[in-house]
Amino acid sequence: MKTETSIQGLSASLQTARAARKVIGFVATMGNLHEGHINLVREARRLCDVVVVSIFVNPTQFGPNEDFDNYPRTLEQDSHLLAEAECDILFAPSVEQMYGSRPRLTNIRVEKITEDLCGLQRPGHFDGVALVVTKLLNIVQPTYAFFGEKDYQQLAVIRQFVQDLSIPVDIIGVPITRAADGLALSSRNGYLSEEQRNTAPIIYQLLQQAKAKLLQGVALDVVLNDVKQGLDQAGFVVDYVEARATNLLHVETFEQDVVLFVAAKLGNTRLIDNLMVKYSKSIG
Ligand code: PAF
């Protein structure tokens, strides 16, 4: 595996692949990699000739009260994992390399769907994501880019600006990777104490129960409320429990496929998860 830290170096490394019309797959990460990231890399490996993974802790997606400086940086360990997963090129630029020293005057803002769910608690977060992902897609120019469905809203935002800006890439959503007890894998799980780690899988258990109830015909608002109560009782501080259509539009009832969303804190650690429930006319 090659490591490139400059845009020029990466372009040079990709020149032969581009000339030979190889299929380039791209996975964007902020490092501190876990099995969820590695599954994105495996999916890229399966579908593409050349796999590029970026590790860049992007300052523009952190709010003023979010800890950019203390975000875990584990480049050496991440490099080993990527080499094992047969990544071809690791792109690990500095902030200076990505943003330069001149003031930036351009923003990329996706409306509406960024102002809901996680966007309410993290104003500006998705603007930062949209900006850095646009830059990375322009730099790498992949055929396919792979993003996890765990960050469902992020994936929807990326799909939206890729379409709106006619960026020539196919965005592939990859299903959530879960631990054996159902907890969605996340870099943040590392912040949980042993006790909190034992409590955390309740999120997925409640989502599954919610799905079963919806399929039995229980009303959507009742189901969402049960999830909220279950989380409260288990000691979570609930940020939101919501249902949306798959395109993130609001829904009042379960009369189409819906995605159930949870964001809740255990101590200082904010966990998110989601589960899609497919609608069929025979429900209830
Ligand atoms: O999901 C992430 O790790 C980040 O938001 C991303 C997509 C790498 C952009 O910095």
mmCIF file of C-alpha atoms and ligand atoms in Angstrom:
data_model
loop_
_atom_site.group_PDB
_atom_site.id
_atom_site.type_symbol
_atom_site.label_atom_id
_atom_site.label_comp_id
_atom_site.label_asym_id
_atom_site.label_seq_id
_atom_site.Cartn_x
_atom_site.Cartn_y
_atom_site.Cartn_z
ATOM 1 C CA MET A 1 0.000 0.000 0.000
ATOM 2 C CA LYS A 2 1.231 3.463 -0.932
ATOM 3 C CA THR A 3 0.692 6.456 1.331
ATOM 4 C CA GLU A 4 0.292 9.900 -0.197
ATOM 5 C CA THR A 5 0.071 13.091 1.802
ATOM 6 C CA SER A 6 -0.203 15.621 -1.028
ATOM 7 C CA ILE A 7 -2.863 16.159 -3.696
ATOM 8 C CA GLN A 8 -0.145 16.210 -6.346
ATOM 9 C CA GLY A 9 1.352 12.940 -5.112
ATOM 10 C CA LEU A 10 -2.047 11.267 -5.111
ATOM 11 C CA SER A 11 -2.811 12.498 -8.644
ATOM 12 C CA ALA A 12 0.553 11.158 -9.850
ATOM 13 C CA SER A 13 -0.132 7.792 -8.172
ATOM 14 C CA LEU A 14 -3.541 7.565 -9.847
ATOM 15 C CA GLN A 15 -2.360 8.693 -13.293
ATOM 16 C CA THR A 16 -1.616 5.199 -14.645
ATOM 17 C CA ALA A 17 -4.879 3.804 -13.263
ATOM 18 C CA ARG A 18 -6.848 6.626 -14.880
ATOM 19 C CA ALA A 19 -5.024 6.229 -18.220
ATOM 20 C CA ALA A 20 -5.827 2.482 -18.150
ATOM 21 C CA ARG A 21 -9.488 3.320 -17.350
ATOM 22 C CA LYS A 22 -9.348 1.345 -14.113
ATOM 23 C CA VAL A 23 -12.341 1.487 -11.792
ATOM 24 C CA ILE A 24 -11.317 3.611 -8.806
ATOM 25 C CA GLY A 25 -13.115 3.082 -5.497
ATOM 26 C CA PHE A 26 -12.925 5.615 -2.683
ATOM 27 C CA VAL A 27 -13.618 5.442 1.050
ATOM 28 C CA ALA A 28 -13.442 8.706 3.034
ATOM 29 C CA THR A 29 -12.685 8.385 6.756
ATOM 30 C CA MET A 30 -11.436 10.413 9.680
ATOM 31 C CA GLY A 31 -9.279 7.495 10.812
ATOM 32 C CA ASN A 32 -9.469 5.621 14.123
ATOM 33 C CA LEU A 33 -10.651 2.780 11.958
ATOM 34 C CA HIS A 34 -12.832 -0.093 13.085
ATOM 35 C CA GLU A 35 -14.493 -3.071 11.403
ATOM 36 C CA GLY A 36 -17.250 -0.789 10.035
ATOM 37 C CA HIS A 37 -14.686 1.207 8.027
ATOM 38 C CA ILE A 38 -12.893 -1.960 6.973
ATOM 39 C CA ASN A 39 -16.172 -3.324 5.597
ATOM 40 C CA LEU A 40 -16.423 -0.220 3.395
ATOM 41 C CA VAL A 41 -12.893 -0.931 2.156
ATOM 42 C CA ARG A 42 -13.793 -4.599 1.513
ATOM 43 C CA GLU A 43 -16.817 -3.537 -0.501
ATOM 44 C CA ALA A 44 -14.622 -1.141 -2.511
ATOM 45 C CA ARG A 45 -12.065 -3.932 -2.998
ATOM 46 C CA ARG A 46 -14.821 -6.248 -4.252
ATOM 47 C CA LEU A 47 -16.116 -3.804 -6.861
ATOM 48 C CA CYS A 48 -13.085 -1.780 -7.927
ATOM 49 C CA ASP A 49 -9.621 -2.190 -9.468
ATOM 50 C CA VAL A 50 -7.955 0.475 -7.350
ATOM 51 C CA VAL A 51 -8.974 1.343 -3.770
ATOM 52 C CA VAL A 52 -8.166 4.737 -2.269
ATOM 53 C CA VAL A 53 -8.909 5.486 1.402
ATOM 54 C CA SER A 54 -8.531 8.945 2.897
ATOM 55 C CA ILE A 55 -7.811 9.654 6.536
ATOM 56 C CA PHE A 56 -8.440 13.290 7.303
ATOM 57 C CA VAL A 57 -9.837 14.734 10.521
ATOM 58 C CA ASN A 58 -11.810 17.529 8.959
ATOM 59 C CA PRO A 59 -11.888 20.701 11.077
ATOM 60 C CA THR A 60 -14.813 22.283 9.208
ATOM 61 C CA GLN A 61 -17.314 19.666 10.384
ATOM 62 C CA PHE A 62 -16.582 20.163 14.099
ATOM 63 C CA GLY A 63 -18.649 22.703 16.033
ATOM 64 C CA PRO A 64 -17.012 25.149 18.471
ATOM 65 C CA ASN A 65 -17.924 22.879 21.419
ATOM 66 C CA GLU A 66 -16.850 19.677 19.687
ATOM 67 C CA ASP A 67 -13.384 18.430 20.342
ATOM 68 C CA PHE A 68 -11.466 18.582 17.056
ATOM 69 C CA ASP A 69 -8.091 18.661 18.848
ATOM 70 C CA ASN A 70 -8.814 15.545 20.896
ATOM 71 C CA TYR A 71 -10.318 13.478 18.067
ATOM 72 C CA PRO A 72 -8.325 10.192 18.159
ATOM 73 C CA ARG A 73 -5.523 10.121 15.591
ATOM 74 C CA THR A 74 -4.194 6.588 15.142
ATOM 75 C CA LEU A 75 -2.513 6.728 11.731
ATOM 76 C CA GLU A 76 0.019 3.952 12.275
ATOM 77 C CA GLN A 77 -2.539 1.428 13.484
ATOM 78 C CA ASP A 78 -4.984 2.516 10.739
ATOM 79 C CA SER A 79 -2.278 2.014 8.057
ATOM 80 C CA HIS A 80 -1.790 -1.595 9.171
ATOM 81 C CA LEU A 81 -5.511 -2.296 9.049
ATOM 82 C CA LEU A 82 -5.795 -0.749 5.582
ATOM 83 C CA ALA A 83 -2.818 -2.697 4.252
ATOM 84 C CA GLU A 84 -4.425 -5.915 5.567
ATOM 85 C CA ALA A 85 -7.688 -4.982 3.832
ATOM 86 C CA GLU A 86 -5.735 -4.568 0.577
ATOM 87 C CA CYS A 87 -6.227 -0.843 0.201
ATOM 88 C CA ASP A 88 -3.965 0.389 -2.632
ATOM 89 C CA ILE A 89 -3.484 4.021 -1.677
ATOM 90 C CA LEU A 90 -3.884 5.766 1.662
ATOM 91 C CA PHE A 91 -4.383 9.514 1.242
ATOM 92 C CA ALA A 92 -3.548 11.255 4.518
ATOM 93 C CA PRO A 93 -3.277 14.999 3.857
ATOM 94 C CA SER A 94 -2.645 17.747 6.418
ATOM 95 C CA VAL A 95 -5.194 20.501 7.089
ATOM 96 C CA GLU A 96 -2.871 22.889 5.246
ATOM 97 C CA GLN A 97 -2.803 20.557 2.219
ATOM 98 C CA MET A 98 -6.602 20.308 2.126
ATOM 99 C CA TYR A 99 -7.539 23.893 2.910
ATOM 100 C CA GLY A 100 -4.415 25.916 2.007
ATOM 101 C CA SER A 101 -3.469 29.137 3.730
ATOM 102 C CA ARG A 102 -5.645 31.562 1.759
ATOM 103 C CA PRO A 103 -9.071 32.325 3.219
ATOM 104 C CA ARG A 104 -11.816 30.057 1.942
ATOM 105 C CA LEU A 105 -14.850 31.858 0.523
ATOM 106 C CA THR A 106 -16.848 28.892 -0.758
ATOM 107 C CA ASN A 107 -19.411 26.880 1.171
ATOM 108 C CA ILE A 108 -21.481 23.900 0.138
ATOM 109 C CA ARG A 109 -24.834 23.878 1.889
ATOM 110 C CA VAL A 110 -27.537 21.315 1.341
ATOM 111 C CA GLU A 111 -30.843 22.762 2.485
ATOM 112 C CA LYS A 112 -33.713 21.200 4.427
ATOM 113 C CA ILE A 113 -32.379 17.684 5.071
ATOM 114 C CA THR A 114 -29.400 19.129 6.987
ATOM 115 C CA GLU A 115 -31.682 21.118 9.285
ATOM 116 C CA ASP A 116 -33.292 18.037 10.844
ATOM 117 C CA LEU A 117 -32.218 15.141 13.120
ATOM 118 C CA CYS A 118 -28.458 15.484 13.838
ATOM 119 C CA GLY A 119 -28.380 18.863 12.068
ATOM 120 C CA LEU A 120 -30.476 20.389 14.881
ATOM 121 C CA GLN A 121 -27.876 19.564 17.539
ATOM 122 C CA ARG A 122 -24.887 20.136 15.295
ATOM 123 C CA PRO A 123 -25.481 23.305 13.252
ATOM 124 C CA GLY A 124 -22.991 23.626 10.401
ATOM 125 C CA HIS A 125 -21.800 20.033 10.749
ATOM 126 C CA PHE A 126 -23.201 18.867 7.413
ATOM 127 C CA ASP A 127 -21.856 21.990 5.650
ATOM 128 C CA GLY A 128 -18.389 20.892 6.755
ATOM 129 C CA VAL A 129 -19.028 17.319 5.615
ATOM 130 C CA ALA A 130 -20.385 18.496 2.238
ATOM 131 C CA LEU A 131 -17.369 20.737 1.724
ATOM 132 C CA VAL A 132 -14.712 18.158 2.542
ATOM 133 C CA VAL A 133 -16.428 15.303 0.677
ATOM 134 C CA THR A 134 -16.782 17.526 -2.411
ATOM 135 C CA LYS A 135 -13.088 18.375 -2.208
ATOM 136 C CA LEU A 136 -12.093 14.722 -1.709
ATOM 137 C CA LEU A 137 -14.271 13.584 -4.625
ATOM 138 C CA ASN A 138 -12.691 16.263 -6.821
ATOM 139 C CA ILE A 139 -9.208 15.195 -5.756
ATOM 140 C CA VAL A 140 -9.675 11.424 -6.078
ATOM 141 C CA GLN A 141 -12.222 11.419 -8.948
ATOM 142 C CA PRO A 142 -13.402 7.909 -8.120
ATOM 143 C CA THR A 143 -15.880 5.838 -10.102
ATOM 144 C CA TYR A 144 -17.547 4.700 -6.858
ATOM 145 C CA ALA A 145 -17.478 6.200 -3.355
ATOM 146 C CA PHE A 146 -18.582 4.117 -0.370
ATOM 147 C CA PHE A 147 -20.287 5.509 2.739
ATOM 148 C CA GLY A 148 -21.847 3.723 5.713
ATOM 149 C CA GLU A 149 -25.593 3.644 6.290
ATOM 150 C CA LYS A 150 -24.913 4.139 9.995
ATOM 151 C CA ASP A 151 -24.633 7.854 9.172
ATOM 152 C CA TYR A 152 -27.835 7.690 7.185
ATOM 153 C CA GLN A 153 -28.393 11.455 7.179
ATOM 154 C CA GLN A 154 -24.812 12.085 6.058
ATOM 155 C CA LEU A 155 -25.283 9.568 3.244
ATOM 156 C CA ALA A 156 -28.526 11.309 2.162
ATOM 157 C CA VAL A 157 -26.774 14.706 2.207
ATOM 158 C CA ILE A 158 -23.885 13.358 0.122
ATOM 159 C CA ARG A 159 -26.259 11.759 -2.399
ATOM 160 C CA GLN A 160 -28.126 15.065 -2.637
ATOM 161 C CA PHE A 161 -25.160 17.361 -3.386
ATOM 162 C CA VAL A 162 -23.573 14.800 -5.704
ATOM 163 C CA GLN A 163 -26.796 14.911 -7.710
ATOM 164 C CA ASP A 164 -27.298 18.686 -7.412
ATOM 165 C CA LEU A 165 -23.702 19.464 -8.421
ATOM 166 C CA SER A 166 -23.535 16.731 -11.091
ATOM 167 C CA ILE A 167 -20.419 15.214 -9.557
ATOM 168 C CA PRO A 168 -19.545 12.215 -11.748
ATOM 169 C CA VAL A 169 -19.425 9.475 -9.095
ATOM 170 C CA ASP A 170 -21.698 6.634 -7.976
ATOM 171 C CA ILE A 171 -22.394 6.770 -4.248
ATOM 172 C CA ILE A 172 -22.730 3.328 -2.682
ATOM 173 C CA GLY A 173 -24.383 2.956 0.738
ATOM 174 C CA VAL A 174 -23.015 0.077 2.813
ATOM 175 C CA PRO A 175 -25.156 -1.554 5.562
ATOM 176 C CA ILE A 176 -24.318 -0.918 9.211
ATOM 177 C CA THR A 177 -21.693 -3.203 10.761
ATOM 178 C CA ARG A 178 -22.786 -4.334 14.221
ATOM 179 C CA ALA A 179 -21.021 -5.996 17.147
ATOM 180 C CA ALA A 180 -22.308 -9.472 18.088
ATOM 181 C CA ASP A 181 -24.658 -7.854 20.638
ATOM 182 C CA GLY A 182 -26.124 -5.531 17.992
ATOM 183 C CA LEU A 183 -24.349 -2.259 18.846
ATOM 184 C CA ALA A 184 -23.592 -0.319 15.663
ATOM 185 C CA LEU A 185 -19.814 0.022 15.344
ATOM 186 C CA SER A 186 -18.557 3.564 15.823
ATOM 187 C CA SER A 187 -15.298 5.238 16.801
ATOM 188 C CA ARG A 188 -17.264 6.693 19.715
ATOM 189 C CA ASN A 189 -17.898 3.268 21.267
ATOM 190 C CA GLY A 190 -14.315 3.465 22.513
ATOM 191 C CA TYR A 191 -15.354 6.286 24.872
ATOM 192 C CA LEU A 192 -17.902 4.084 26.700
ATOM 193 C CA SER A 193 -17.135 2.683 30.157
ATOM 194 C CA GLU A 194 -17.617 -1.072 30.612
ATOM 195 C CA GLU A 195 -21.032 -0.489 32.160
ATOM 196 C CA GLN A 196 -22.093 1.904 29.401
ATOM 197 C CA ARG A 197 -20.838 -0.532 26.755
ATOM 198 C CA ASN A 198 -23.104 -3.202 28.278
ATOM 199 C CA THR A 199 -26.082 -0.809 28.179
ATOM 200 C CA ALA A 200 -25.472 0.532 24.653
ATOM 201 C CA PRO A 201 -26.913 -2.466 22.685
ATOM 202 C CA ILE A 202 -30.342 -1.584 24.122
ATOM 203 C CA ILE A 203 -30.615 1.010 21.327
ATOM 204 C CA TYR A 204 -30.665 -1.715 18.672
ATOM 205 C CA GLN A 205 -32.909 -3.980 20.768
ATOM 206 C CA LEU A 206 -35.453 -1.166 21.068
ATOM 207 C CA LEU A 207 -35.236 -0.431 17.341
ATOM 208 C CA GLN A 208 -35.896 -4.077 16.553
ATOM 209 C CA GLN A 209 -38.847 -4.160 18.953
ATOM 210 C CA ALA A 210 -40.146 -1.001 17.290
ATOM 211 C CA LYS A 211 -39.888 -2.644 13.889
ATOM 212 C CA ALA A 212 -41.802 -5.718 15.115
ATOM 213 C CA LYS A 213 -44.558 -3.507 16.584
ATOM 214 C CA LEU A 214 -44.902 -1.474 13.385
ATOM 215 C CA LEU A 215 -45.214 -4.685 11.398
ATOM 216 C CA GLN A 216 -47.953 -5.821 13.799
ATOM 217 C CA GLY A 217 -49.865 -2.602 13.086
ATOM 218 C CA VAL A 218 -49.071 -0.539 16.218
ATOM 219 C CA ALA A 219 -49.269 3.212 15.457
ATOM 220 C CA LEU A 220 -46.015 4.980 14.593
ATOM 221 C CA ASP A 221 -46.253 7.619 17.360
ATOM 222 C CA VAL A 222 -46.879 4.918 20.000
ATOM 223 C CA VAL A 223 -43.907 2.908 18.755
ATOM 224 C CA LEU A 224 -41.583 5.919 18.805
ATOM 225 C CA ASN A 225 -42.727 6.801 22.292
ATOM 226 C CA ASP A 226 -41.991 3.256 23.505
ATOM 227 C CA VAL A 227 -38.435 3.545 22.184
ATOM 228 C CA LYS A 228 -38.010 6.888 23.967
ATOM 229 C CA GLN A 229 -39.282 5.439 27.241
ATOM 230 C CA GLY A 230 -37.080 2.345 26.915
ATOM 231 C CA LEU A 231 -34.025 4.557 26.417
ATOM 232 C CA ASP A 232 -34.957 6.804 29.362
ATOM 233 C CA GLN A 233 -35.384 3.776 31.605
ATOM 234 C CA ALA A 234 -32.002 2.387 30.577
ATOM 235 C CA GLY A 235 -30.311 5.670 31.579
ATOM 236 C CA PHE A 236 -29.812 7.307 28.166
ATOM 237 C CA VAL A 237 -30.377 11.020 27.650
ATOM 238 C CA VAL A 238 -32.427 10.992 24.469
ATOM 239 C CA ASP A 239 -31.620 13.524 21.792
ATOM 240 C CA TYR A 240 -34.225 12.243 19.332
ATOM 241 C CA VAL A 241 -36.254 9.195 18.360
ATOM 242 C CA GLU A 242 -37.801 9.875 14.977
ATOM 243 C CA ALA A 243 -39.149 8.222 11.850
ATOM 244 C CA ARG A 244 -38.614 9.592 8.372
ATOM 245 C CA ALA A 245 -39.264 8.436 4.836
ATOM 246 C CA THR A 246 -36.187 6.972 3.155
ATOM 247 C CA ASN A 247 -35.552 10.379 1.512
ATOM 248 C CA LEU A 248 -35.692 11.955 5.003
ATOM 249 C CA LEU A 249 -39.041 13.658 4.479
ATOM 250 C CA HIS A 250 -41.371 13.721 7.509
ATOM 251 C CA VAL A 251 -43.927 10.949 7.936
ATOM 252 C CA GLU A 252 -46.832 10.791 10.388
ATOM 253 C CA THR A 253 -47.916 7.206 9.783
ATOM 254 C CA PHE A 254 -46.421 3.927 8.625
ATOM 255 C CA GLU A 255 -47.789 3.772 5.086
ATOM 256 C CA GLN A 256 -44.508 3.569 3.220
ATOM 257 C CA ASP A 257 -40.958 2.351 3.982
ATOM 258 C CA VAL A 258 -39.635 4.288 6.960
ATOM 259 C CA VAL A 259 -36.299 4.674 8.694
ATOM 260 C CA LEU A 260 -36.320 4.801 12.492
ATOM 261 C CA PHE A 261 -33.609 7.077 13.917
ATOM 262 C CA VAL A 262 -32.159 7.255 17.418
ATOM 263 C CA ALA A 263 -29.607 9.668 18.853
ATOM 264 C CA ALA A 264 -28.992 9.340 22.579
ATOM 265 C CA LYS A 265 -26.241 10.015 25.062
ATOM 266 C CA LEU A 266 -24.728 7.634 27.565
ATOM 267 C CA GLY A 267 -22.672 9.863 29.842
ATOM 268 C CA ASN A 268 -20.806 12.168 27.463
ATOM 269 C CA THR A 269 -20.939 9.794 24.510
ATOM 270 C CA ARG A 270 -23.553 10.473 21.850
ATOM 271 C CA LEU A 271 -24.592 7.333 19.975
ATOM 272 C CA ILE A 272 -26.687 7.153 16.813
ATOM 273 C CA ASP A 273 -28.367 4.257 15.087
ATOM 274 C CA ASN A 274 -31.116 3.639 12.562
ATOM 275 C CA LEU A 275 -33.227 0.838 11.174
ATOM 276 C CA MET A 276 -35.273 0.688 7.991
ATOM 277 C CA VAL A 277 -38.735 -0.863 8.131
ATOM 278 C CA LYS A 278 -40.238 -1.914 4.827
ATOM 279 C CA TYR A 279 -43.932 -1.305 4.329
ATOM 280 C CA SER A 280 -46.241 -3.893 2.845
ATOM 281 C CA LYS A 281 -50.005 -3.547 2.325
ATOM 282 C CA SER A 282 -50.731 -6.647 4.445
ATOM 283 C CA ILE A 283 -49.468 -5.022 7.689
ATOM 284 C CA GLY A 284 -51.617 -4.936 10.828
HETATM 285 O O1 PAF B 1 -18.143 9.901 8.256
HETATM 286 C C1 PAF B 1 -17.018 10.421 8.401
HETATM 287 O O2 PAF B 1 -16.073 9.844 8.934
HETATM 288 C C2 PAF B 1 -16.808 11.855 7.934
HETATM 289 O O3 PAF B 1 -17.938 12.625 8.142
HETATM 290 C C3 PAF B 1 -16.331 11.942 6.471
HETATM 291 C C4 PAF B 1 -17.382 11.411 5.519
HETATM 292 C C5 PAF B 1 -15.035 11.156 6.307
HETATM 293 C C6 PAF B 1 -16.057 13.400 6.100
HETATM 294 O O4 PAF B 1 -15.064 13.948 6.892
#
